Short mmCIF file of C-alpha atoms and ligand atoms in Angstrom, two decimals:
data_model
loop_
_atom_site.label_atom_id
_atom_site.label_comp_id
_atom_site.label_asym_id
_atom_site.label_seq_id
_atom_site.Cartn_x
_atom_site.Cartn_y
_atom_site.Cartn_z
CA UNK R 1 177.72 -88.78 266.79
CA UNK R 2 178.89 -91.11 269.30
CA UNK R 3 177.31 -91.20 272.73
CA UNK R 4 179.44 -93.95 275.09
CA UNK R 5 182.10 -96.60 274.98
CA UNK R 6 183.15 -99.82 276.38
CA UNK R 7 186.43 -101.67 276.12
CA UNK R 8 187.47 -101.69 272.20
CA UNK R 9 183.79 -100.69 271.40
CA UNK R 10 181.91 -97.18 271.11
CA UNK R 11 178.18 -96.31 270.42
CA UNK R 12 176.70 -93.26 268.65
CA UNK R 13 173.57 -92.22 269.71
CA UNK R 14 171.46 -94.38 267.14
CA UNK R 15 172.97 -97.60 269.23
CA UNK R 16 174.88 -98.82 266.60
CA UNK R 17 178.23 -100.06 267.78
CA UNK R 18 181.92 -99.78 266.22
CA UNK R 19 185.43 -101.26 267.13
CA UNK R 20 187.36 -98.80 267.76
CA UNK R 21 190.55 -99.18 265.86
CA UNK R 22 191.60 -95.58 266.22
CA UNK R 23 191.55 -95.31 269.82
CA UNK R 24 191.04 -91.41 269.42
CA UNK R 25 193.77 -91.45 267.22
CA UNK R 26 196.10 -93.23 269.38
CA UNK R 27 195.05 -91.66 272.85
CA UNK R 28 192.82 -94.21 274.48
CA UNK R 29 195.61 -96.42 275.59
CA UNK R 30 193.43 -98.36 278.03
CA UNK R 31 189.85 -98.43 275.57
CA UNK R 32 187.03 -96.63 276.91
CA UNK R 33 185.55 -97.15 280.68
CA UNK R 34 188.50 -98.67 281.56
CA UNK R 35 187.65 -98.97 285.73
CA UNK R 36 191.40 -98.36 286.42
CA UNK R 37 191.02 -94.68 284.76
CA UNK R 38 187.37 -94.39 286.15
CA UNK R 39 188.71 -94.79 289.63
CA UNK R 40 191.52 -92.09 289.33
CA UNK R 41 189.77 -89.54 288.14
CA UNK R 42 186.74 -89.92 289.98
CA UNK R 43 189.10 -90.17 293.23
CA UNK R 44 191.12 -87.07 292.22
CA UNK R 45 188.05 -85.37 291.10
CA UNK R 46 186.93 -85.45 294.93
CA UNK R 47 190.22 -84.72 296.31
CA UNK R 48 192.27 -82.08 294.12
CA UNK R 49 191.41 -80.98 290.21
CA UNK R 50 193.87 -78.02 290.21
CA UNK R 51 196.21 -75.67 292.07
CA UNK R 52 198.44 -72.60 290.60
CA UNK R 53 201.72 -73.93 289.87
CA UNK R 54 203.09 -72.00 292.84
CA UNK R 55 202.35 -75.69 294.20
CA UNK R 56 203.42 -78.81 292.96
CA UNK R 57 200.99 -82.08 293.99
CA UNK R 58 201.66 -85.87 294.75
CA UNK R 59 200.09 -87.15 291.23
CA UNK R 60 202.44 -84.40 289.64
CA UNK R 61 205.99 -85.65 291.43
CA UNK R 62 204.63 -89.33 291.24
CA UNK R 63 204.00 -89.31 287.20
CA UNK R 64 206.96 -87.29 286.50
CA UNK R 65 208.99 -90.03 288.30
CA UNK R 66 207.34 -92.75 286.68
CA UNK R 67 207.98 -91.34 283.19
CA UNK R 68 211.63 -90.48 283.94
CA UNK R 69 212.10 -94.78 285.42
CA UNK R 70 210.46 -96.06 282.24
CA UNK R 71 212.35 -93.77 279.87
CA UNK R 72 215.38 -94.73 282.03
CA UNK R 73 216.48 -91.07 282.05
CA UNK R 74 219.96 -90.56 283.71
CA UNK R 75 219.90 -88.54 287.27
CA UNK R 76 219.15 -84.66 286.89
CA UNK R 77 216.52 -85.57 284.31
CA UNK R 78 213.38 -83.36 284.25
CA UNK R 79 209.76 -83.77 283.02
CA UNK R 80 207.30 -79.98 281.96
CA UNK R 81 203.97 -80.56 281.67
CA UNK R 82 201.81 -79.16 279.25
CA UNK R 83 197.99 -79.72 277.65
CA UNK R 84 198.31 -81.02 274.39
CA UNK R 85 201.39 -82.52 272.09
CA UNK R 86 201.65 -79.05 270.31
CA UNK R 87 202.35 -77.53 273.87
CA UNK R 88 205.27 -80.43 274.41
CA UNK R 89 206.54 -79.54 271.24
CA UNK R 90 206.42 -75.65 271.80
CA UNK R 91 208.15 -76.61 275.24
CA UNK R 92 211.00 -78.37 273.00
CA UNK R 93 211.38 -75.58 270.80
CA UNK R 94 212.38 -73.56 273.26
CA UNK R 95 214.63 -75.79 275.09
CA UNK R 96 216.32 -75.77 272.01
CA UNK R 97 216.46 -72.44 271.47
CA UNK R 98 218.25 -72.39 274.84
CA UNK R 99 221.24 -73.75 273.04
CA UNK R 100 221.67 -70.29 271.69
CA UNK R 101 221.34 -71.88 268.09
CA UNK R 102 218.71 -70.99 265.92
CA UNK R 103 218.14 -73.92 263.45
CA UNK R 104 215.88 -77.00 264.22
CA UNK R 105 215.91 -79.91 261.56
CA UNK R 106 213.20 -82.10 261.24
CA UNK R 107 211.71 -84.43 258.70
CA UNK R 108 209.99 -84.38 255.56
CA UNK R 109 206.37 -86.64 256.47
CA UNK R 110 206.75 -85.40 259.82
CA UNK R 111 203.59 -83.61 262.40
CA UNK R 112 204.66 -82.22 265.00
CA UNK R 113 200.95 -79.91 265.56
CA UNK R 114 199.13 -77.06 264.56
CA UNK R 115 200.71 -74.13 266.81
CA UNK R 116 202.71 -71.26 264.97
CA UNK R 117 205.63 -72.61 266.39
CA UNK R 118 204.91 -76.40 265.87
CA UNK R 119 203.67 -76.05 262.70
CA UNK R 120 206.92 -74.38 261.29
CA UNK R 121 208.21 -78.05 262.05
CA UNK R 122 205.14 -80.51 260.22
CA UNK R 123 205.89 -80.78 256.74
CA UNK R 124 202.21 -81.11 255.30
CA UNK R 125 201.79 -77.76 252.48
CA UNK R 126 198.40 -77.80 252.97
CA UNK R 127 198.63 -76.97 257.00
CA UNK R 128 201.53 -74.61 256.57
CA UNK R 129 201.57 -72.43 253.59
CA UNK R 130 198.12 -70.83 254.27
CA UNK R 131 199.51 -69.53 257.62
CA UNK R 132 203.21 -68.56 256.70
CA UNK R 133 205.16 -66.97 257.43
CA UNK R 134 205.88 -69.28 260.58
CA UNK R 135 209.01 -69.35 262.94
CA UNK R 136 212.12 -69.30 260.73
CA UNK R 137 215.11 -71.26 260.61
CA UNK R 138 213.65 -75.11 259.87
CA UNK R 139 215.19 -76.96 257.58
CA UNK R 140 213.09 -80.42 256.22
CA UNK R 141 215.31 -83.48 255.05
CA UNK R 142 213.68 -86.39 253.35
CA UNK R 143 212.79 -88.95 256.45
CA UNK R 144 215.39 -92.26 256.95
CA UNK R 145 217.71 -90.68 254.33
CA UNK R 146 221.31 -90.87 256.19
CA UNK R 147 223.52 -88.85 253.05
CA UNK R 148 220.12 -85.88 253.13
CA UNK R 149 220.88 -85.79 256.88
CA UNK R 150 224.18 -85.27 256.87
CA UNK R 151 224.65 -82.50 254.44
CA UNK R 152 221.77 -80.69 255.95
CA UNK R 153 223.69 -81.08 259.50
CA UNK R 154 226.79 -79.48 257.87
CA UNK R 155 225.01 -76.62 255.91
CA UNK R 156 223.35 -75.47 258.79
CA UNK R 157 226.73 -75.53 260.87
CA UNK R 158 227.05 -73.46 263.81
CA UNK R 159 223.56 -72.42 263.86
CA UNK R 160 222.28 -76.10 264.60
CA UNK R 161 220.34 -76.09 267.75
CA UNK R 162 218.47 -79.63 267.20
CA UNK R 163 217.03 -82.69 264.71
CA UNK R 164 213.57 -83.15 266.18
CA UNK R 165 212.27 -86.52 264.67
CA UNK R 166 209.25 -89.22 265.20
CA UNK R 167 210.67 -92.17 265.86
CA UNK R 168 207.96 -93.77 263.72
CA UNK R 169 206.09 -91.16 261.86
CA UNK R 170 201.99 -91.42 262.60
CA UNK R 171 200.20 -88.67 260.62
CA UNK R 172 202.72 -89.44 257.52
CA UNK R 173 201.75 -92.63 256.97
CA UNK R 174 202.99 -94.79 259.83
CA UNK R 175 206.67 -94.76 258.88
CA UNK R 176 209.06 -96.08 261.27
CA UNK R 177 212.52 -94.75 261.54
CA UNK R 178 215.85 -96.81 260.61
CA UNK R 179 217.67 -97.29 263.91
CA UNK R 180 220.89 -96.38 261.80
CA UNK R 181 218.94 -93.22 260.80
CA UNK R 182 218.51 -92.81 264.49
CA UNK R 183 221.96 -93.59 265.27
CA UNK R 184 223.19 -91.07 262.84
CA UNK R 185 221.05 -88.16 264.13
CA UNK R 186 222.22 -88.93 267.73
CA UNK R 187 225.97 -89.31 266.34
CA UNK R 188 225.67 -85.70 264.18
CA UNK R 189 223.60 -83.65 266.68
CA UNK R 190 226.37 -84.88 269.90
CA UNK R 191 229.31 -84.07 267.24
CA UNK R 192 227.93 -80.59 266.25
CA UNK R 193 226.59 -80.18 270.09
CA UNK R 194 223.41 -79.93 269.40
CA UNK R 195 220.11 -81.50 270.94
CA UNK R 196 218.35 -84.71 269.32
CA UNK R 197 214.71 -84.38 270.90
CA UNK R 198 212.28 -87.61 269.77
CA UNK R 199 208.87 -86.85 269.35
CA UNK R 200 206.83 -89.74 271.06
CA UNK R 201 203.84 -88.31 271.41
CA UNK R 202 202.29 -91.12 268.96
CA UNK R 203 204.63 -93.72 268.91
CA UNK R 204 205.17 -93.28 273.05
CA UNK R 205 203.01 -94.88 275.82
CA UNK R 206 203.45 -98.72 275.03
CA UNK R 207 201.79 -98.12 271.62
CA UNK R 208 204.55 -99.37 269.78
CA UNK R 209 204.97 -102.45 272.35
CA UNK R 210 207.96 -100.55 274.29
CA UNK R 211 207.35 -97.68 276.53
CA UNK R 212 208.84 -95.56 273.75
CA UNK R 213 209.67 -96.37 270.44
CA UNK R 214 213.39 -94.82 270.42
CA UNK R 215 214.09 -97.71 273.20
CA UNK R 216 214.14 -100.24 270.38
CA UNK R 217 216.72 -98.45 268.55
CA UNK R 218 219.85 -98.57 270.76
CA UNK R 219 220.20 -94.41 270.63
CA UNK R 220 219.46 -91.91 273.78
CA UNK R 221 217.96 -88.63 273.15
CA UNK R 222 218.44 -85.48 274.84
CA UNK R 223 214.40 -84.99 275.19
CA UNK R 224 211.38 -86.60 274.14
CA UNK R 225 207.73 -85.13 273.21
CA UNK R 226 204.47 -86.85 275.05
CA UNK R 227 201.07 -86.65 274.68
CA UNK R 228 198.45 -88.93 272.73
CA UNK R 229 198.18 -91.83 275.15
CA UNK R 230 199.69 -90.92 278.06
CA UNK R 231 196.61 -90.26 280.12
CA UNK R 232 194.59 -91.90 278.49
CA UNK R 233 192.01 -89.61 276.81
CA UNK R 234 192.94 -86.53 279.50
CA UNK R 235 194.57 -83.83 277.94
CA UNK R 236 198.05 -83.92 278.98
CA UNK R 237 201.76 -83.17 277.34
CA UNK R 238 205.21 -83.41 278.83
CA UNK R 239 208.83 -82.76 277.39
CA UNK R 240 210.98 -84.90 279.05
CA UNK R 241 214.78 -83.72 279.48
CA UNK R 242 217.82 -86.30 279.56
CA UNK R 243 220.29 -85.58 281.95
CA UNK R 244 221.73 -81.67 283.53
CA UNK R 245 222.81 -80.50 280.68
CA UNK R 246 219.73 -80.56 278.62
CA UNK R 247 217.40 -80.09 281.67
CA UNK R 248 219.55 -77.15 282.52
CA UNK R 249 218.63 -75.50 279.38
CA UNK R 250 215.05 -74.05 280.55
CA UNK R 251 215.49 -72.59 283.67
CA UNK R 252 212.71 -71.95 286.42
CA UNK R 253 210.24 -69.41 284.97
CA UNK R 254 211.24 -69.60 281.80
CA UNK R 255 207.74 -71.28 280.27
CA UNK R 256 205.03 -72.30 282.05
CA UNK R 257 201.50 -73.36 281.70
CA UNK R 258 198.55 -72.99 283.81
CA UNK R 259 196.64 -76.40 283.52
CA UNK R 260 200.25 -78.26 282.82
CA UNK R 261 200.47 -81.03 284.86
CA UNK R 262 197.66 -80.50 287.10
CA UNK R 263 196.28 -83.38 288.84
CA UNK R 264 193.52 -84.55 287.59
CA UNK R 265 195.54 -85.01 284.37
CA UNK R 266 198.53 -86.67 286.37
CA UNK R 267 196.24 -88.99 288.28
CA UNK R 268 194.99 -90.19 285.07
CA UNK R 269 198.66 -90.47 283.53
CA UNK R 270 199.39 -92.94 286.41
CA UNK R 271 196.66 -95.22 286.09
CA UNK R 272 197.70 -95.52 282.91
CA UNK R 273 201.47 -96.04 283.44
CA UNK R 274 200.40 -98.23 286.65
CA UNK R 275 197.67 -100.39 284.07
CA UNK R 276 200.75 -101.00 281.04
CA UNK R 277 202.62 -102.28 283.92
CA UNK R 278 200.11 -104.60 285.97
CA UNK R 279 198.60 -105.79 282.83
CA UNK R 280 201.90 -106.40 280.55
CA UNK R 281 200.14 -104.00 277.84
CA UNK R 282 203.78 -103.47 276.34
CA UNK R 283 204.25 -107.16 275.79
CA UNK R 284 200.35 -107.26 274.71
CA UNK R 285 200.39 -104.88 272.25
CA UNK R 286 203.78 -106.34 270.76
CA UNK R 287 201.59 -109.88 270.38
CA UNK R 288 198.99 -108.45 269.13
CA UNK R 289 200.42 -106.18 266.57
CA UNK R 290 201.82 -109.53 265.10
CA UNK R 291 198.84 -110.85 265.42
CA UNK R 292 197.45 -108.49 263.37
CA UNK R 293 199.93 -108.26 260.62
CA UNK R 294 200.08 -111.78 259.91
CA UNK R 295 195.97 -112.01 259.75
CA UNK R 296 196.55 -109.33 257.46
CA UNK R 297 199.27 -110.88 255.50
CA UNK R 298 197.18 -114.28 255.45
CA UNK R 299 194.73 -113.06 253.20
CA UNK R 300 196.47 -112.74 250.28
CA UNK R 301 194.41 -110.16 249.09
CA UNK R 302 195.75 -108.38 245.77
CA UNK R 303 194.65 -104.81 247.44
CA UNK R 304 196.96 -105.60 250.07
CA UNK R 305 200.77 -104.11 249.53
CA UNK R 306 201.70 -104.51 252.81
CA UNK R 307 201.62 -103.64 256.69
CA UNK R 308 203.96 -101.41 258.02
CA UNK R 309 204.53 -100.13 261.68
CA UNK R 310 205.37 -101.69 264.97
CA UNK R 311 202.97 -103.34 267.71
CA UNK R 312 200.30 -101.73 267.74
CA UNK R 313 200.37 -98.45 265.24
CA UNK R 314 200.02 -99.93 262.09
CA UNK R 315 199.13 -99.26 258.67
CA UNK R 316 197.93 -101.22 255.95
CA UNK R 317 199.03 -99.95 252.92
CA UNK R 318 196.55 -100.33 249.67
CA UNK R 319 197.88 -101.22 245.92
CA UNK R 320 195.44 -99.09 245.09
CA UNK R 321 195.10 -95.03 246.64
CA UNK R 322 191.25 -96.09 247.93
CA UNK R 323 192.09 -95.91 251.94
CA UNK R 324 189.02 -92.88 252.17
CA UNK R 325 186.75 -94.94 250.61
CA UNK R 326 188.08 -98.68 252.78
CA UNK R 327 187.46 -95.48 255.81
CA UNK R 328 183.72 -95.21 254.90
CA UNK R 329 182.55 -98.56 254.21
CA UNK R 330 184.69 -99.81 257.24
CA UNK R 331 182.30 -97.62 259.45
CA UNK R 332 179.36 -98.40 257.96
CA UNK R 333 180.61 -102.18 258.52
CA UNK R 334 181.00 -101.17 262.40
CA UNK R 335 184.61 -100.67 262.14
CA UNK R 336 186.33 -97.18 263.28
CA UNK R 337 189.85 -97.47 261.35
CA UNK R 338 191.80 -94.05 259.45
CA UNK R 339 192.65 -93.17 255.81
CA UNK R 340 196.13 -91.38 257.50
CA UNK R 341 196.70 -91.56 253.20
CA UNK R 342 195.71 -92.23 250.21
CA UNK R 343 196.91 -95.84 250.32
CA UNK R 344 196.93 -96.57 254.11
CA UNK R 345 194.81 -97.55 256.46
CA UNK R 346 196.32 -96.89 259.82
CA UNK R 347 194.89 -98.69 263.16
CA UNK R 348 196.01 -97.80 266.47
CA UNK R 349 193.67 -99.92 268.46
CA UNK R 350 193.79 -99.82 272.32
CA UNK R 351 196.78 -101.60 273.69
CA UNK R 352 193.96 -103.70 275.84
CA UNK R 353 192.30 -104.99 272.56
CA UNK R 354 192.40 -108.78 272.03
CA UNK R 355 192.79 -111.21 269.21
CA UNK R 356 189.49 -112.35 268.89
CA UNK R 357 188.60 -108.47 268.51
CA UNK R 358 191.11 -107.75 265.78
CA UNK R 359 190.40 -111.28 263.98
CA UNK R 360 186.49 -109.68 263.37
CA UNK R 361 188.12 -106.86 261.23
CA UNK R 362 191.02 -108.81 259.68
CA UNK R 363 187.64 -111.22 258.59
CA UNK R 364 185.99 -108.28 257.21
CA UNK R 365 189.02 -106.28 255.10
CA UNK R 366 188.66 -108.70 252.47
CA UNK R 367 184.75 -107.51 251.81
CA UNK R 368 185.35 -104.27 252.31
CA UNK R 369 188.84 -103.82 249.78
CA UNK R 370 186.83 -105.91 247.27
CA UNK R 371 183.73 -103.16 247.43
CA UNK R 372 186.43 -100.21 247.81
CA UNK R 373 187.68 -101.57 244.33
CA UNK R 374 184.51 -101.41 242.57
CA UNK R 375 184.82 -105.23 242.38
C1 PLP W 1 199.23 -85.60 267.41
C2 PLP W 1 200.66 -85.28 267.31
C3 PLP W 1 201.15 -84.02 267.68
C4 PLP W 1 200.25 -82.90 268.14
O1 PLP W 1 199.58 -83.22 269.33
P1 PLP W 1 198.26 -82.42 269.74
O2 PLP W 1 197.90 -83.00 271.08
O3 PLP W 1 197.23 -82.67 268.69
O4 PLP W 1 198.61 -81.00 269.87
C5 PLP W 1 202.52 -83.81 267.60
N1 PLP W 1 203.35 -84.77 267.20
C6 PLP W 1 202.91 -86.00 266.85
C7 PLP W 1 203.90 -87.04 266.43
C8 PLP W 1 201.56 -86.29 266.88
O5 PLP W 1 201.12 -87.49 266.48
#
C-alpha cells in the first residue's frame, strides 16, 4: 500500500521506498509532488473546483488553446473534455458516427478502455468476450500490416466511418506504429472520406519525447484521444478535432459531460503543458529514453531480446516469457516497473526522471533477469 511520493520515488506505508518506473502507468508526467502541480491545484482549489457547463472558465479556454498550439491544429479546431481516456474515446466514437458511417477499424494489440463502447474497439479476448455483445460494426486488422489494411478499408466500403489507431501501442506491448502504416491509414481514410482519429492517450503528453507521437510521423489526423498524462495524475480526457470539417461533426449538445473539463482538472493540465515547456521535458525524455536503451543494450545480457518504444515508453522485451516474475522481484528490489506481457517489461518513468535514476535500475536488471531465470 503506498502512502506518499517524491520526484521518481514513492513510499508505502512500511517506509520502504520504490522508483517509480510506471509513473501510474504513464500518468504522472511531472513525478509525484511536483511544486508546479502542487501550486495549481492548491490555487484553483481556493478559487474555482467546478461550475455546470452552462459556463465555460479561464483554465478551460486556456488548456484547450494550449493543446490545439502544440498539436498545431489548423483554425476551427476544437478540444471536448471528458474524465478518463475511455470517455475521449466514447467522445470519438461518436464523432465518427457523425459521418453517418457505421464502421470503425482499429487494430489488432490495440486498448482503447473498458466502456461498452470502447471496449468494442480493444482487441484483448479476455476483456471483451465476457461482456459481448458490444457495439457492432468493428473490424480488427493485424497492427503495422499495410496489404491487412487495405483490404479491410475496401471490404468495409461505404460504411467506413474511421481507422482509430495508437500511434505506438502501450497496453499491447509497447509497439510503435510504421510511419508508412500511418501514412497509409491517413491516405485510405481521406480517399474513402472517412476520419483517421489517433489515440494518444499513452503515447501523448511528451511521453514519447514529442508532444504527440503522430508528430514524428509526417501524417495529420482528423482527431486525437488524450488522457494518461495530461494532467498529471488529475483525471482528465479530451478529443481533440482537426480543422471545421471534423469539429463540425458533433454539434453543441450533442455529448456532454458533467466534470469534463472542469477546472481544477484544467489548471492541473496547464501546469503540466506550462512544466514540458519551461523545463524542455520533450527533449528530456527523448535523452533519456536513449539513455536508457543503450544502458540496457550495454549489458549484454542473454535475457535481453531487445528494447522497443520511443523516449520514454519503453519496453524491454525478455528471450524468455518471465516479465511477471522480473515484475515481482523488481519490487521487492525497490523498483516499480510492468509485465504489460509475457516477455516485456514496459517502463514509462516520469518525463522529469534523470540518468543517474534510471542507471540504478539498468545496474540492477542484470540481478534480477538472472534470479527471474532460475539461474
Ligand atoms: C489507458 C488507455 C485508455 C483508457 O484510458 P482510461 O483513462 O483508463 O479510461 C485508452 N487508450 C489507450 C491507448 C490507453 O493507454
Amino acid at each position: 500500500m503506498l502512502s506518499h511520493g517524491q520526484g521518481c520515488y514513492v513510499e508505502d506505508v512500511d517506509g520502504k521506498r520504490y522508483l517509480d518506473l510506471l509513473a501510474g502507468i504513464a500518468v504522472n508526467t511531472l513525478g509525484h509532488g511536483h511544486p508546479a502541480l502542487v501550486d495549481a491545484v492548491t490555487r484553483q482549489t481556493a478559487q474555482l473546483v467546478h461550475v455546470s457547463n452552462f459556463f465555460t472558465t479561464t483554465p478551460q479556454v486556456e488548456l484547450a488553446e494550449a493543446l490545439l498550439r502544440v498539436a498545431g491544429a489548423p483554425a476551427g479546431s476544437g478540444v471536448f473534455f471528458a474524465n478518463s481516456g475511455t470517455e475521449a474515446i466514447e467522445a470519438a466514437v461518436k464523432l465518427s458516427r457523425r459521418t453517418g458511417r457505421g464502421t470503425v477499424i482499429a487494430a489488432e494489440g490495440a486498448f482503447h478502455g473498458r466502456s461498452t463502447g470502447a471496449l468494442a474497439l480493444t482487441w484483448k479476448a479476455a476483456y471483451r468476450e465476457p461482456f459481448e455483445p458490444l457495439i457492432g460494426r468493428v473490424v480488427h486488422v493485424p497492427f503495422n500490416d499495410e496489404d491487412a489494411l487495405r483490404e479491410a478499408v475496401a471490404a468495409v466500403g461505404e460504411d467506413l466511418a474511421a481507422v482509430l489507431l495508437e500511434p505506438v501501442q502501450g497496453e499491447g506491448g509497447v509497439v510503435p506504429s510504421t510511419p508508412a502504416y500511418l501514412a497509409l491509414a491517413r491516405e485510405l481514410t481521406t480517399a474513402a472520406g472517412a476520419l483517421l482519429i489517433l489515440d494518444e492517450i499513452q503515447s501523448g503528453m511528451g511521453r514519447t519525447g514529442r508532444w504527440f507521437a503522430y508528430q514524428a510521423r509526417g501524417v495529420v489526423p482528423d482527431a486525437i484521444t488524450l488522457a494518461k498524462g495530461l494532467a498529471g495524475g488529475v483525471p482528465i480526457g479530451a478529443l481533440v478535432t482537426f480543422g471545421p470539417t471534423a469539429t463540425g461533426l458533433l454539434t453543441a449538445g450533442q455529448h456532454g459531460s458533467t466534470f469534463g473539463g472542469n477546472p481544477l482538472a484544467c489548471a492541473a493540465g496547464l501546469a503540466v503543458v506550462a512544466t514540458i515547456e519551461a523545463d524542455g521535458l520533450l527533449e528530456h525524455a527523448r535523452e533519456m529514453g536513449e539513455h536508457l536503451a543503450h544502458g540496457i543494450f550495454a549489458l549484454r545480457h542473454p535475457m535481453v531480446a531487445g528494447v522497443r518504444g520511443e523516449g520514454l515508453l519503453r519496453a524491454v522485451v525478455l528471450a524468455e516469457p518471465v516479465a511477471a516474475q522480473v515484475m515481482a522481484l523488481a519490487r521487492q528490489a525497490g523498483f516499480i516497473v510492468n509485465a504489460v506481457a509475457p516477455d516485456a517489461l514496459r517502463l514509462a518513468p516520469p518525463l522529469v526522471i534523470e540518468a543517474h535514476e534510471l542507471d540504478t535500475f539498468v545496474a540492477a536488471l542484470p540481478g534480477l533477469l538472472d534470479a527471474a531465470a532460475g539461474r
